Each structure stands twice: as structure tokens, then as C-alpha cells.
Short mmCIF file of C-alpha atoms in Angstrom, two decimals:
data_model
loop_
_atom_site.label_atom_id
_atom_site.label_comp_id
_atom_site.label_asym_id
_atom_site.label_seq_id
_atom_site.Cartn_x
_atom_site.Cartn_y
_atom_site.Cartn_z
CA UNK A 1 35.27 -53.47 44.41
CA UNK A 2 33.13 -53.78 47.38
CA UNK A 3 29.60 -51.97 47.54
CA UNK A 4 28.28 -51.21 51.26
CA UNK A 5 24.39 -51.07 51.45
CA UNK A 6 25.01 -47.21 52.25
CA UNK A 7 25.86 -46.51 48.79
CA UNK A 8 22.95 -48.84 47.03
CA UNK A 9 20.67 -46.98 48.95
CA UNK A 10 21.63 -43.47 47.97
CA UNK A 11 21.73 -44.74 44.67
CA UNK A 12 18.54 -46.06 44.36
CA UNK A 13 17.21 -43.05 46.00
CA UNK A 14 18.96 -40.46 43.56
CA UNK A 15 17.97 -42.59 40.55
CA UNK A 16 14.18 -42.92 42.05
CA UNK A 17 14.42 -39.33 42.63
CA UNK A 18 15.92 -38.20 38.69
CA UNK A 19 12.81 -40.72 37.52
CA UNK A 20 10.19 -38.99 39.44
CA UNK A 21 10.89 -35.41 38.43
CA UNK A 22 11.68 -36.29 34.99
CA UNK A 23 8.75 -38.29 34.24
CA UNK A 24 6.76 -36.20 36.12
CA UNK A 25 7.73 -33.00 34.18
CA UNK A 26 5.80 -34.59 30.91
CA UNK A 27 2.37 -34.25 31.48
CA UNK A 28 2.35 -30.87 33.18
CA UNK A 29 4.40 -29.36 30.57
CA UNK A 30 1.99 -30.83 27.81
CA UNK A 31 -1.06 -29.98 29.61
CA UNK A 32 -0.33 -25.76 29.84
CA UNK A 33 0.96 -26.06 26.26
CA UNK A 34 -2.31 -27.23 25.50
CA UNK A 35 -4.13 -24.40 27.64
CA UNK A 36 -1.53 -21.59 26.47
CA UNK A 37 -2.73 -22.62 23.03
CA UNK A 38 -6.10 -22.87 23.22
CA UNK A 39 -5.94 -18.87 25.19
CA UNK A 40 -3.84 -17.79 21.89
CA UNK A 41 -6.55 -18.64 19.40
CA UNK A 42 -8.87 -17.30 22.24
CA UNK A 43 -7.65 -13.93 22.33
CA UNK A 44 -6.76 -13.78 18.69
CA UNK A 45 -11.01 -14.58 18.07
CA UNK A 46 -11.95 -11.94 21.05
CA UNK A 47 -8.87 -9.61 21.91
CA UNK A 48 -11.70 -6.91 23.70
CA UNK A 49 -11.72 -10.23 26.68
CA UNK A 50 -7.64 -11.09 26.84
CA UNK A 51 -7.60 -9.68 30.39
CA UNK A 52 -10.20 -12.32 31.49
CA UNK A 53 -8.39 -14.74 29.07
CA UNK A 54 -5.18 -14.13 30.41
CA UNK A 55 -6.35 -15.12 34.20
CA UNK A 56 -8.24 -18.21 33.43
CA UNK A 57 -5.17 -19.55 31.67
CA UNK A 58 -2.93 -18.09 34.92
CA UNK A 59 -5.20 -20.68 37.49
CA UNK A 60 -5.55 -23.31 34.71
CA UNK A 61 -2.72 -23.66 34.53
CA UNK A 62 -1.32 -23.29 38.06
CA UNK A 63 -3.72 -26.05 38.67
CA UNK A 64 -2.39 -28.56 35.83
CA UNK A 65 1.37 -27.54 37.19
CA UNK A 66 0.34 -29.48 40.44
CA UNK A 67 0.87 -32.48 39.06
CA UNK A 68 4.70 -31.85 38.93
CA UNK A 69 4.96 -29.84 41.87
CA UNK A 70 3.93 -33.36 43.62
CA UNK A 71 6.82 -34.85 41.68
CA UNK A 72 9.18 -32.00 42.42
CA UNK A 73 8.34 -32.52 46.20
CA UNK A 74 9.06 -36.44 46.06
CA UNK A 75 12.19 -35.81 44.30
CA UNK A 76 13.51 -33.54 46.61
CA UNK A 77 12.59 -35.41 49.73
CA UNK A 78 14.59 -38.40 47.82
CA UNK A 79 17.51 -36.73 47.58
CA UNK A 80 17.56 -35.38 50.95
CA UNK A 81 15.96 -38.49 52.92
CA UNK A 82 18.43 -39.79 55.83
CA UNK A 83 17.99 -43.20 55.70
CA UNK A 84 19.29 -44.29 59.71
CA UNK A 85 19.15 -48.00 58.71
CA UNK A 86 20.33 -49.03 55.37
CA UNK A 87 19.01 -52.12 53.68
CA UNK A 88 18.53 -53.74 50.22
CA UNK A 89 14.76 -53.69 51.12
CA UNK A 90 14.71 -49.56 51.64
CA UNK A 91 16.75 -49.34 48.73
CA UNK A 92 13.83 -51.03 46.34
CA UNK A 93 11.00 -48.70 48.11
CA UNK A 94 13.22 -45.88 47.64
CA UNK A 95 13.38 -46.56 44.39
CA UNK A 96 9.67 -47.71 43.41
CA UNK A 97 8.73 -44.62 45.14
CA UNK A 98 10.33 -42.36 42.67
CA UNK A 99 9.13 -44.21 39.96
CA UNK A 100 5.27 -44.22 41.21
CA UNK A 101 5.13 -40.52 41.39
CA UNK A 102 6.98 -39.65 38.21
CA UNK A 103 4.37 -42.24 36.14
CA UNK A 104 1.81 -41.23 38.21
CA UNK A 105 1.99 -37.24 37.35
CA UNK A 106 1.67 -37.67 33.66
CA UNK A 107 -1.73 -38.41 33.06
CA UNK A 108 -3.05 -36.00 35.53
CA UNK A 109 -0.46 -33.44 34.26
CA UNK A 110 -1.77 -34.33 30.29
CA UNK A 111 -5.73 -34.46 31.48
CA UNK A 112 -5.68 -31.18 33.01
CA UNK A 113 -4.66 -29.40 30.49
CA UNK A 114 -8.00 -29.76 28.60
CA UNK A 115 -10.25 -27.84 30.96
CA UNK A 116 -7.59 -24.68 31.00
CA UNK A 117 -7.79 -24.67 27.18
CA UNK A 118 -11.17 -25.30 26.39
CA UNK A 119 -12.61 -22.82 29.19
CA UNK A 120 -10.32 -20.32 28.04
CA UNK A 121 -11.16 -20.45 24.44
CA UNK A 122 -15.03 -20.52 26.13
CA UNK A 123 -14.24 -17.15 26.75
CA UNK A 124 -14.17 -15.96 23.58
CA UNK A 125 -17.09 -17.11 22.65
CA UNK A 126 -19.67 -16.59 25.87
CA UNK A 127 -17.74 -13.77 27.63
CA UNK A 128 -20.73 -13.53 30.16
CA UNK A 129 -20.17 -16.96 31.40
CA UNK A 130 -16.93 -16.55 32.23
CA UNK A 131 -16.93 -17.19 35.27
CA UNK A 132 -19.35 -20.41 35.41
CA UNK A 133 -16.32 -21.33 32.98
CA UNK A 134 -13.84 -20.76 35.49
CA UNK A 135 -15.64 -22.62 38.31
CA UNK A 136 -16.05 -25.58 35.90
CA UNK A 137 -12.81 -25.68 34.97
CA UNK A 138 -11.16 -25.51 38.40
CA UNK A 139 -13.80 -28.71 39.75
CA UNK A 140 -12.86 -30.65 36.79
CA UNK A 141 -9.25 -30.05 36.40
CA UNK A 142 -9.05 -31.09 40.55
CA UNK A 143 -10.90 -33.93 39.43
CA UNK A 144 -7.79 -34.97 36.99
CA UNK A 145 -5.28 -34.41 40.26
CA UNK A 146 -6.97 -37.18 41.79
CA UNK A 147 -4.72 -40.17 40.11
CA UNK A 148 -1.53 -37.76 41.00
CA UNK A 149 -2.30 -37.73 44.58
CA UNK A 150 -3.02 -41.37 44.85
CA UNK A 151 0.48 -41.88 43.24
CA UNK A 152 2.14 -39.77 45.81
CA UNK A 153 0.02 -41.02 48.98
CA UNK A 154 1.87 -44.51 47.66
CA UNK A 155 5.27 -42.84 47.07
CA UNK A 156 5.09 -41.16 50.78
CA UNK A 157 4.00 -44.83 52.27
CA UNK A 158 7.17 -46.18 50.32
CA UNK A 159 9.08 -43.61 51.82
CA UNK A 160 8.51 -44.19 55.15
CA UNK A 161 7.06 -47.49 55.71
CA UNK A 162 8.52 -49.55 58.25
CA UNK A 163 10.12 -51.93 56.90
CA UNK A 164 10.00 -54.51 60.01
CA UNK A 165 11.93 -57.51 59.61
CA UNK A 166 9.90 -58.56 55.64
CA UNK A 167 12.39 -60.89 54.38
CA UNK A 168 14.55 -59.40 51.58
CA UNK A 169 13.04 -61.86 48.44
CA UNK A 170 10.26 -61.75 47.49
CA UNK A 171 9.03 -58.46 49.43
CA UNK A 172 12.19 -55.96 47.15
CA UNK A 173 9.56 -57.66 44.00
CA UNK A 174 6.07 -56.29 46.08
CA UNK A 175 7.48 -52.67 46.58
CA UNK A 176 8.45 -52.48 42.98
CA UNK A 177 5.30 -54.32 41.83
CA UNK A 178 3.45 -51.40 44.23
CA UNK A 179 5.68 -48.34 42.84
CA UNK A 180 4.95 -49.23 39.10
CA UNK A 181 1.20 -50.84 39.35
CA UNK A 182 0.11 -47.30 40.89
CA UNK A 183 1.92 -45.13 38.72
CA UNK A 184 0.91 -46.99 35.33
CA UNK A 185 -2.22 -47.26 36.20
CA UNK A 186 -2.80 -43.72 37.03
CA UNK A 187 -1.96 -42.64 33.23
CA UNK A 188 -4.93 -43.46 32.01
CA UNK A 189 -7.61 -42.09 34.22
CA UNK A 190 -5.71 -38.52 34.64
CA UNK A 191 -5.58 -38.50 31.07
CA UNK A 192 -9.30 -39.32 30.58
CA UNK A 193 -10.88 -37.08 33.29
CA UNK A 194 -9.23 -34.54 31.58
CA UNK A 195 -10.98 -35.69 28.58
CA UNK A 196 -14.62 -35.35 30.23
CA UNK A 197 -13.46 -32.23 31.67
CA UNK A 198 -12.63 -30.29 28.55
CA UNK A 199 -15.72 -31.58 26.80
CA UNK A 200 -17.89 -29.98 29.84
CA UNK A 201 -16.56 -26.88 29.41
CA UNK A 202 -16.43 -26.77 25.74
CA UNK A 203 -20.25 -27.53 26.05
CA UNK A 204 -21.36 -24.73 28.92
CA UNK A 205 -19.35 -22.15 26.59
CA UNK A 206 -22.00 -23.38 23.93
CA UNK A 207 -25.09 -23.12 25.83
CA UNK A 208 -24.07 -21.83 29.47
CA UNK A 209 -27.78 -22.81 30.18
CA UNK A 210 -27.32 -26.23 30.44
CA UNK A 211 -24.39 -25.87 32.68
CA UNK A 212 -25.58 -28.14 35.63
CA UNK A 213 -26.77 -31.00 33.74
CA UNK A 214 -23.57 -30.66 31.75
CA UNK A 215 -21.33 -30.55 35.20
CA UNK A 216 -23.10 -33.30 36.67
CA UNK A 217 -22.28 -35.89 33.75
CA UNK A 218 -18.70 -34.46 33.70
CA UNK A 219 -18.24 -35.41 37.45
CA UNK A 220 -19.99 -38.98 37.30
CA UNK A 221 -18.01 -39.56 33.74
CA UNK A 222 -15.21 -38.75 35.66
CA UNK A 223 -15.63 -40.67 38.40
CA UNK A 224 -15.65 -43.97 36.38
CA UNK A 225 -12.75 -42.78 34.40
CA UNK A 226 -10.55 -42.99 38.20
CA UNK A 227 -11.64 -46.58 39.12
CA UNK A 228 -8.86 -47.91 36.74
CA UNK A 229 -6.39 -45.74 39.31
CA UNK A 230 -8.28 -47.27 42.39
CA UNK A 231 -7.93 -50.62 41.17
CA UNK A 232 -4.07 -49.54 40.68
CA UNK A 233 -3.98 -48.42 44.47
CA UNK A 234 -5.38 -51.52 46.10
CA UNK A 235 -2.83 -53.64 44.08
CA UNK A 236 -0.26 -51.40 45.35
CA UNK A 237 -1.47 -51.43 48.68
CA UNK A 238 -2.21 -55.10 48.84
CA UNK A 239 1.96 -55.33 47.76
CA UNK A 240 3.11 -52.71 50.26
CA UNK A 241 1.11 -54.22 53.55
CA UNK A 242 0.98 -58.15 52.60
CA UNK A 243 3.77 -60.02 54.54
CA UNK A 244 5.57 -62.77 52.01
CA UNK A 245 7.38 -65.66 53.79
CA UNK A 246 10.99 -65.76 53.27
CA UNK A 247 11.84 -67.66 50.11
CA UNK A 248 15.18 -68.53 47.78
CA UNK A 249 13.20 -68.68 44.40
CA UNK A 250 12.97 -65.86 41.86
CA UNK A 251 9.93 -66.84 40.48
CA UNK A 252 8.14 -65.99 43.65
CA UNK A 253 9.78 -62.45 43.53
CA UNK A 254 8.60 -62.35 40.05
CA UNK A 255 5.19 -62.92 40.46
CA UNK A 256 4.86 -59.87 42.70
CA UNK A 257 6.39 -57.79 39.79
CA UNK A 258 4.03 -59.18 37.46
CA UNK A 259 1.21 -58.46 39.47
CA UNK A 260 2.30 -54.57 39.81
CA UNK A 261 3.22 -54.36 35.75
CA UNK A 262 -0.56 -56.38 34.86
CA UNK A 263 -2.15 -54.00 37.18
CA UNK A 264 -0.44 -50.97 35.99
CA UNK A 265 -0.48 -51.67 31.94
CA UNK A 266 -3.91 -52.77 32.34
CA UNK A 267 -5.51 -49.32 33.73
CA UNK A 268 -3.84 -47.39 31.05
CA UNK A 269 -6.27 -48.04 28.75
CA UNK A 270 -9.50 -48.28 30.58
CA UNK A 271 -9.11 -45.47 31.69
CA UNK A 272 -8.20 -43.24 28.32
CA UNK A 273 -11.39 -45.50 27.16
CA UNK A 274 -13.89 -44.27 29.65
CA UNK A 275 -12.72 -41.33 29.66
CA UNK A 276 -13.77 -40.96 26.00
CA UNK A 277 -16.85 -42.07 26.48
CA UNK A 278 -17.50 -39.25 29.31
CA UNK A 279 -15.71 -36.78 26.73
CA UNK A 280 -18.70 -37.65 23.87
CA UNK A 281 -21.39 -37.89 26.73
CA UNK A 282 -20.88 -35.06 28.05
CA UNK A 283 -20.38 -32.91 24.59
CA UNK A 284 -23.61 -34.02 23.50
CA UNK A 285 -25.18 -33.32 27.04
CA UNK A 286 -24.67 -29.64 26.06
CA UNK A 287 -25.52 -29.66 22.97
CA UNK A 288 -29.16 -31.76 23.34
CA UNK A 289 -29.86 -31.04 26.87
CA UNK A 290 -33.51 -33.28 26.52
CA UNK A 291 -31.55 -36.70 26.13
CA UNK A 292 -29.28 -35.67 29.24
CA UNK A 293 -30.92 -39.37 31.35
CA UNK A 294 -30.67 -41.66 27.79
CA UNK A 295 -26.76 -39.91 27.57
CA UNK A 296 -25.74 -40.51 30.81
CA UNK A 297 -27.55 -44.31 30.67
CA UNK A 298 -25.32 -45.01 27.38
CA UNK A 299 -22.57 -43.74 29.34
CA UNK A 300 -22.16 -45.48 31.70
CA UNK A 301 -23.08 -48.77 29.78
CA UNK A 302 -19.91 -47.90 27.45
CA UNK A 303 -17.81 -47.13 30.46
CA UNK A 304 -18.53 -50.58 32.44
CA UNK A 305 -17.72 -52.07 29.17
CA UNK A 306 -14.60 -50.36 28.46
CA UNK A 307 -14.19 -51.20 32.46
CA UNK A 308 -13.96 -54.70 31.91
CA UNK A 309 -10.27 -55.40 30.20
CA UNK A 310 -8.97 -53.97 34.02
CA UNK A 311 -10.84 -56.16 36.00
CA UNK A 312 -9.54 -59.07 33.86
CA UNK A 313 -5.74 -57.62 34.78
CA UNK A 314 -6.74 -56.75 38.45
CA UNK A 315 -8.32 -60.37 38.27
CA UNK A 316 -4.57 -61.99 37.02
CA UNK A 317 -3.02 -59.35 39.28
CA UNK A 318 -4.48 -60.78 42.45
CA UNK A 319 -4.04 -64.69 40.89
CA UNK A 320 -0.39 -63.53 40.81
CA UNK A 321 -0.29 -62.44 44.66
CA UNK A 322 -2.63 -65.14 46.57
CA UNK A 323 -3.00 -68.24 44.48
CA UNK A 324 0.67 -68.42 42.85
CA UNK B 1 21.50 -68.58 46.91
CA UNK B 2 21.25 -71.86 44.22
CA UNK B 3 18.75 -70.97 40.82
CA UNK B 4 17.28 -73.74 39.20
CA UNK B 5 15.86 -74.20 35.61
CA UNK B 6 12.15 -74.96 36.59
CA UNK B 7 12.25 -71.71 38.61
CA UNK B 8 13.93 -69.75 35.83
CA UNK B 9 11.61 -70.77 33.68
CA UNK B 10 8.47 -70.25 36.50
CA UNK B 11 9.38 -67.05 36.96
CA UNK B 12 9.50 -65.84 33.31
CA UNK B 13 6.29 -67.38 32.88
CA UNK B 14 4.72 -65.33 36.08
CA UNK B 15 6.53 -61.73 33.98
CA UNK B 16 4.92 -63.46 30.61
CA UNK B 17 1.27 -63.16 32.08
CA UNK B 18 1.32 -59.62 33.59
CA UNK B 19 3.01 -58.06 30.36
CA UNK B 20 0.37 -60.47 28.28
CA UNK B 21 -2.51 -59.15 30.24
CA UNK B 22 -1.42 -55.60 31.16
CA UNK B 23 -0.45 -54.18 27.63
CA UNK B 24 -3.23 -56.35 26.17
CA UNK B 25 -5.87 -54.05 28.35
CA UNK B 26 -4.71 -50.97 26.46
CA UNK B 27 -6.12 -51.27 23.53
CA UNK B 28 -10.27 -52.80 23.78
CA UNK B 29 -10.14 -49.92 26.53
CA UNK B 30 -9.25 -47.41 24.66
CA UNK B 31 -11.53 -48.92 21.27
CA UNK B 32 -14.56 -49.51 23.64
CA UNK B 33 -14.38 -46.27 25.14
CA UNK B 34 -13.95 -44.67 21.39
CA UNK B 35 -17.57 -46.74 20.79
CA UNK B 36 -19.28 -45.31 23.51
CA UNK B 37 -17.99 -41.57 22.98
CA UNK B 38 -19.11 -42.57 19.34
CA UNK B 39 -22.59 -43.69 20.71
CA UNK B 40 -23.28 -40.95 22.50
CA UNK B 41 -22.95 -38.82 19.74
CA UNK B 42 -25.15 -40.51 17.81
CA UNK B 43 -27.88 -40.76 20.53
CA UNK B 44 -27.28 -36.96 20.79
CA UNK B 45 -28.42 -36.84 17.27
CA UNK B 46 -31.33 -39.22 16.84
CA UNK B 47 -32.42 -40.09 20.65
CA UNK B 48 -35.43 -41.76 18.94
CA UNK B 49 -33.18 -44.57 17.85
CA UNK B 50 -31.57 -44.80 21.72
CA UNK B 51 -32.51 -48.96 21.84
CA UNK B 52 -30.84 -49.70 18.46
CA UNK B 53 -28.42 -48.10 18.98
CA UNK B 54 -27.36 -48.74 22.08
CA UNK B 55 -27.80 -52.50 21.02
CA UNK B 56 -25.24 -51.49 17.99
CA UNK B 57 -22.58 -50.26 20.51
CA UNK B 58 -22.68 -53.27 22.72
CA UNK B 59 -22.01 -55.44 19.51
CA UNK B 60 -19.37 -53.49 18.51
CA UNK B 61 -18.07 -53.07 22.52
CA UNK B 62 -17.99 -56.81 22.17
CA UNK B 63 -15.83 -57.56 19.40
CA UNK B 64 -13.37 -54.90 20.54
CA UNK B 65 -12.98 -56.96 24.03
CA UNK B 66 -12.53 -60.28 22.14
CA UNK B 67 -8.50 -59.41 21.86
CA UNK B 68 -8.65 -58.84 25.71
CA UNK B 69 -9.89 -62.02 26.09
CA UNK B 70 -7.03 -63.67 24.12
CA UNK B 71 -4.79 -61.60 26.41
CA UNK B 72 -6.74 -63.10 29.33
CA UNK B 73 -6.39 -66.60 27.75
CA UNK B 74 -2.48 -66.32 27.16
CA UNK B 75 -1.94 -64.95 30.75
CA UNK B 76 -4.12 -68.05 32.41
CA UNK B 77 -2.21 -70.52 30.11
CA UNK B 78 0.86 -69.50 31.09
CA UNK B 79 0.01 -69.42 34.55
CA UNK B 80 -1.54 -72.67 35.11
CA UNK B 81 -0.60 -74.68 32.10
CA UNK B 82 2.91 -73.98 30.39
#
């Protein structure tokens, strides 16, 4: 049986596609089950408010689905693609793409899930600050997007880069390396900004007065939980645009993989981690507004601490793509 | 396209590393950050005691990262060594 490129290239595209919609259905799903929880006990504690509830939870979770509406675009646009010039070399981008937006979309799908749920059931208990719940909830659950939309900025770019005349091995390693460092490593700080971002709104429901001290740690908590996602990106970027000489050897094609799985596995966890540490920051922000500076300090010290274990992968990543 | 041995063996070294150092990054990230979520609490509590215990959760931070440096160790050695 002979196999023209044609056909490895639709299937790698179908089978990048069927990855990136079904692992990008995960998080979203989990993320409004979390939110259409949280408004159940909500409007069971306060059923005089379910009206107000009821919309929160609507644009909480419309906001969490876009996670998977990101997915459900790359998929489609994978299935459909016309790809004019067949190669092995499209049919590994094609592939890595799907599989960098369906990781990519669960942590961000997962994370934002929090806010939706804890502003809603914020309602019940401050119905006057409803709508400083809202706002809240829509900054930090468009926060938790932000690892998504990395992961499909690097899906697109595998989409439609121009491939050129990159020699087949090692550069079929580099796009794969690209497609599953970004969409690993964007896990972890979806799922922890989501963290911080449920916290914050847990806490202005509590005391709506401290509600801008309490936003501003939630955004700079948040903003340490995504470097584990940019360090994922430059990998992925430095393995999409680097040009590899032509070579025979596997173990050059395999270093390039290596470098995308380090990168990826290693900002899972970093990223969870800080987020954490924004999540308890930024609960007891709200609770003793006085010690908001010695908080945020402690914060941060945790976070660059917690950073560390993803520099040491970005460190082996990039040993694995210049110096090997 | 001829395979040898020594590149065989290269190249499983090279997937050996990332796996050792990516999946070995999960876990001091996650326990570290669990620490400092942990910390601030506590601060939130007593912020009288903020320089002992801050000094507490770097202690702690730092035993938690020792397994990430083992991971770090592996992945080097089989780089450069093995």
C-alpha cells in the first residue's frame, strides 16, 4: 500500500483537529459546572436575588466557554484548511497545532470557572455589591483567557507559517516540540489565575470595601501566575522561527521534542503553585485589609520561589535547542 | 536514511532529560506555591510575626525545591555525562 503526502496531511490535520476540540472541551465544561454550582447554593441561600444570580452566571460563564470556542475555531479551520502544497513538514504543524490549542484551553477553561462561581455565590451574601462583583469577575476571568489565546496565536502561526525550504529532520521535531511546550505549559497558569481570581471575589463579597486593594493583588498575583505560559511561548516560538541545518540523526530531532515536552511539563506546576499563593494572598487581602503591602511582599517572595522549578526547565529547554 | 546505536541511544537520552526535568517541575511548584498561600494566611492572622514567618516559608520553600533540583541534576547528567 502506497501513502501519497496528500493523505498524511489530511490525516494529521483531522487527528490535530479531533485533539484540539476534544481536549479543549475539558476545562470549559469543568469551569461552568463549577459556576452553575456555586449559583445553585447561591440562590438556594438568597432566592429574593436569583434574577441577578441567574445573569452573573449567564456572562461567567459565556466568558469561561471562550476557552473552547478558541478550540472549536482551530478545529474547524483544521478540517477545512486547503493545504496547496503537501509535505511531511505541514503535516507535523498541522498536527502540533491541534494539539497546542486543545492543551492550551484547559487550564484557562478550569481557572475561569472560579470567578463565575465565587461572584455568583457573592451575591447572596452582599446583594448591593453586585455589580463591583460582576466587574471583578469579568477582569479576572479575561485574565485566565490569557494562556488560551497564547495557545491559539501559536496554533494560527502553525497553521500558516511558511514553511520555506526547513529541511524535513529535525525541524517536523521543533513544530511538535512548539505545539506541545505551549499548550502544556499553559495548564498551569489558566488554572492558577483562576485561582487568584475566585479568591478576589470571594473576598470583595466579604468586605466590598476593600475591593481595590483586593483587585489590585488579584491582577499582580495573576500576572506572575502567566509567566510559566510566557516562558512556554518563547520556547515555542524559538522552535517555530529557528532554522535547523539538515541532518540524518534522530537524536537531533529528539532534542527539539525534548525541549517542547521540558518546557511544557515544567510550567504546569509553577503555575498551579503561584497561583495558590495569589489565591491565599489575595483572600487574606480582604479579610485584613491593614497588612495589604506585607501580603503582597510575601507574595510575591512565594511566587518567585515557586517560579524557580520553570526556569530550571526553560534553562534545560534552551540547553536542548542551542548547545546540543 | 542509516540509524546508529550511539544516536539511538543520544537521542533517548535528549527525551530522558526533558521528561526528567519537565514532570519533575510539577510538583515543588505546586508545594511551594501551597507554602506561600499557607504564609499568607498566617501573616493575615498575626502580621506582627511577618519576619519569622516569612523566614519559616522560605525554609520550607527550600526543601520543597530540593526534588527539583534532583530533577535538574538527572536532566544535566544525562545530557552531558551518560
Amino acid at each position: 500500500m502506497t501513502v501519497d503526502t496528500q493523505t498524511i496531511v489530511s490525516v494529521a490535520a483531522y487527528a490535530g483537529g479531533g485533539l484540539a476540540m476534544g481536549l479543549g472541551a475539558i476545562g470549559a465544561a469543568i469551569g461552568e459546572g463549577y459556576t452553575a454550582a456555586r449559583a445553585n447554593l447561591a440562590v438556594s441561600r438568597s432566592p429574593e436575588n436569583s434574577g441577578e444570580i441567574f445573569k452573573n452566571m449567564l456572562v461567567g460563564q459565556a466568558v469561561a466557554e471562550s476557552a473552547s470556542i478558541f478550540a472549536l475555531v482551530i478545529a474547524i479551520l483544521l478540517l477545512f484548511l486547503d493545504v496547496p502544497q503537501p509535505t511531511l513538514l505541514k503535516a507535523a504543524a498541522l498536527f502540533a497545532a491541534g494539539i497546542s490549542m486543545g492543551l492550551g484551553a484547559i487550564g484557562s477553561g478550569v481557572g475561569s470557572g472560579y470567578p463565575g462561581g465565587e461572584a455568583c455565590f457573592g451575591i447572596s451574601r452582599q446583594p448591593a455589591a453586585a455589580s463591583q462583583l460582576t466587574t471583578n469577575m469579568l477582569i479576572g476571568s479575561a485574565v485566565c483567557q490569557t494562556p488560551a489565546i497564547f495557545s491559539m496565536v501559536v496554533a494560527l502561526i502553525l497553521m500558516f507559517l511558511n514553511l520555506g525550504n526547513s529541511a524535513v529532520n529535525p525541524t517536523w521535531a521543533a513544530y511538535l516540540g512548539a505545539g506541545i511546550s505551549m499548550g502544556l505549559a499553559a495548564i498551569g497558569s489558566g488554572y492558577g489565575g483562576g485561582l487568584a481570581a475566585g479568591a478576589s471575589c470571594a473576598g470583595i463579597a466579604r468586605q466590598p470595601k476593600t475591593a481595590a486593594n483586593v483587585t489590585t493583588t488579584m491582577l499582580v498575583g495573576q500576572a506572575v501566575s502567566q509567566t510559566p505560559s510566557i516562558f512556554g511561548l518563547l520556547i515555542s516560538f524559538i522552535l517555530m522561527f529557528k532554522t535547523f541545518p539538515a541532518t540524518g540523526s534522530i537524536s537531533a530531532a529528539m532534542a527539539l521534542l525534548a525541549a517542547g515536552i521540558c518546557m511544557g511539563f515544567g510550567g504546569i506546576g509553577p503555575g498551579i503553585g503561584n497561583g495558590m499563593a495569589a489565591e491565599g494572598a489575595v483572600r487574606w487581602v480582604a479579610r485584613n485589609v491593614e497588612s495589604a503591602g506585607d501580603l503582597m511582599r510575601i507574595m510575591l517572595v512565594g511566587q518567585a520561589v515557586s517560579q524557580s522549578t520553570a526556569i530550571y526547565a526553560m534553562v534545560v529547554s534552551l540547553v536542548l535547542i542551542f548547545v546540543l | 536514511m542509516a540509524i546508529e546505536g550511539v544516536d539511538i541511544v543520544k537521542a533517548a537520552a535528549f527525551i530522558g532529560a526533558g521528561i526528567s526535568m519537565g514532570l519533575g517541575a510539577i510538583g515543588p511548584g505546586v508545594g511551594e506555591g501551597m507554602v506561600a498561600a499557607k504564609a499568607c494566611e498566617a501573616i493575615g492572622k498575626n502580621p506582627k510575626e511577618a519576619g519569622l514567618l516569612t523566614r519559616t516559608m522560605l525554609v520550607g520553600q527550600a526543601v520543597s525545591e530540593s526534588t527539583g533540583i534532583y530533577s535538574l541534576v538527572i536532566a544535566l547528567l544525562l545530557l552531558f555525562v551518560v
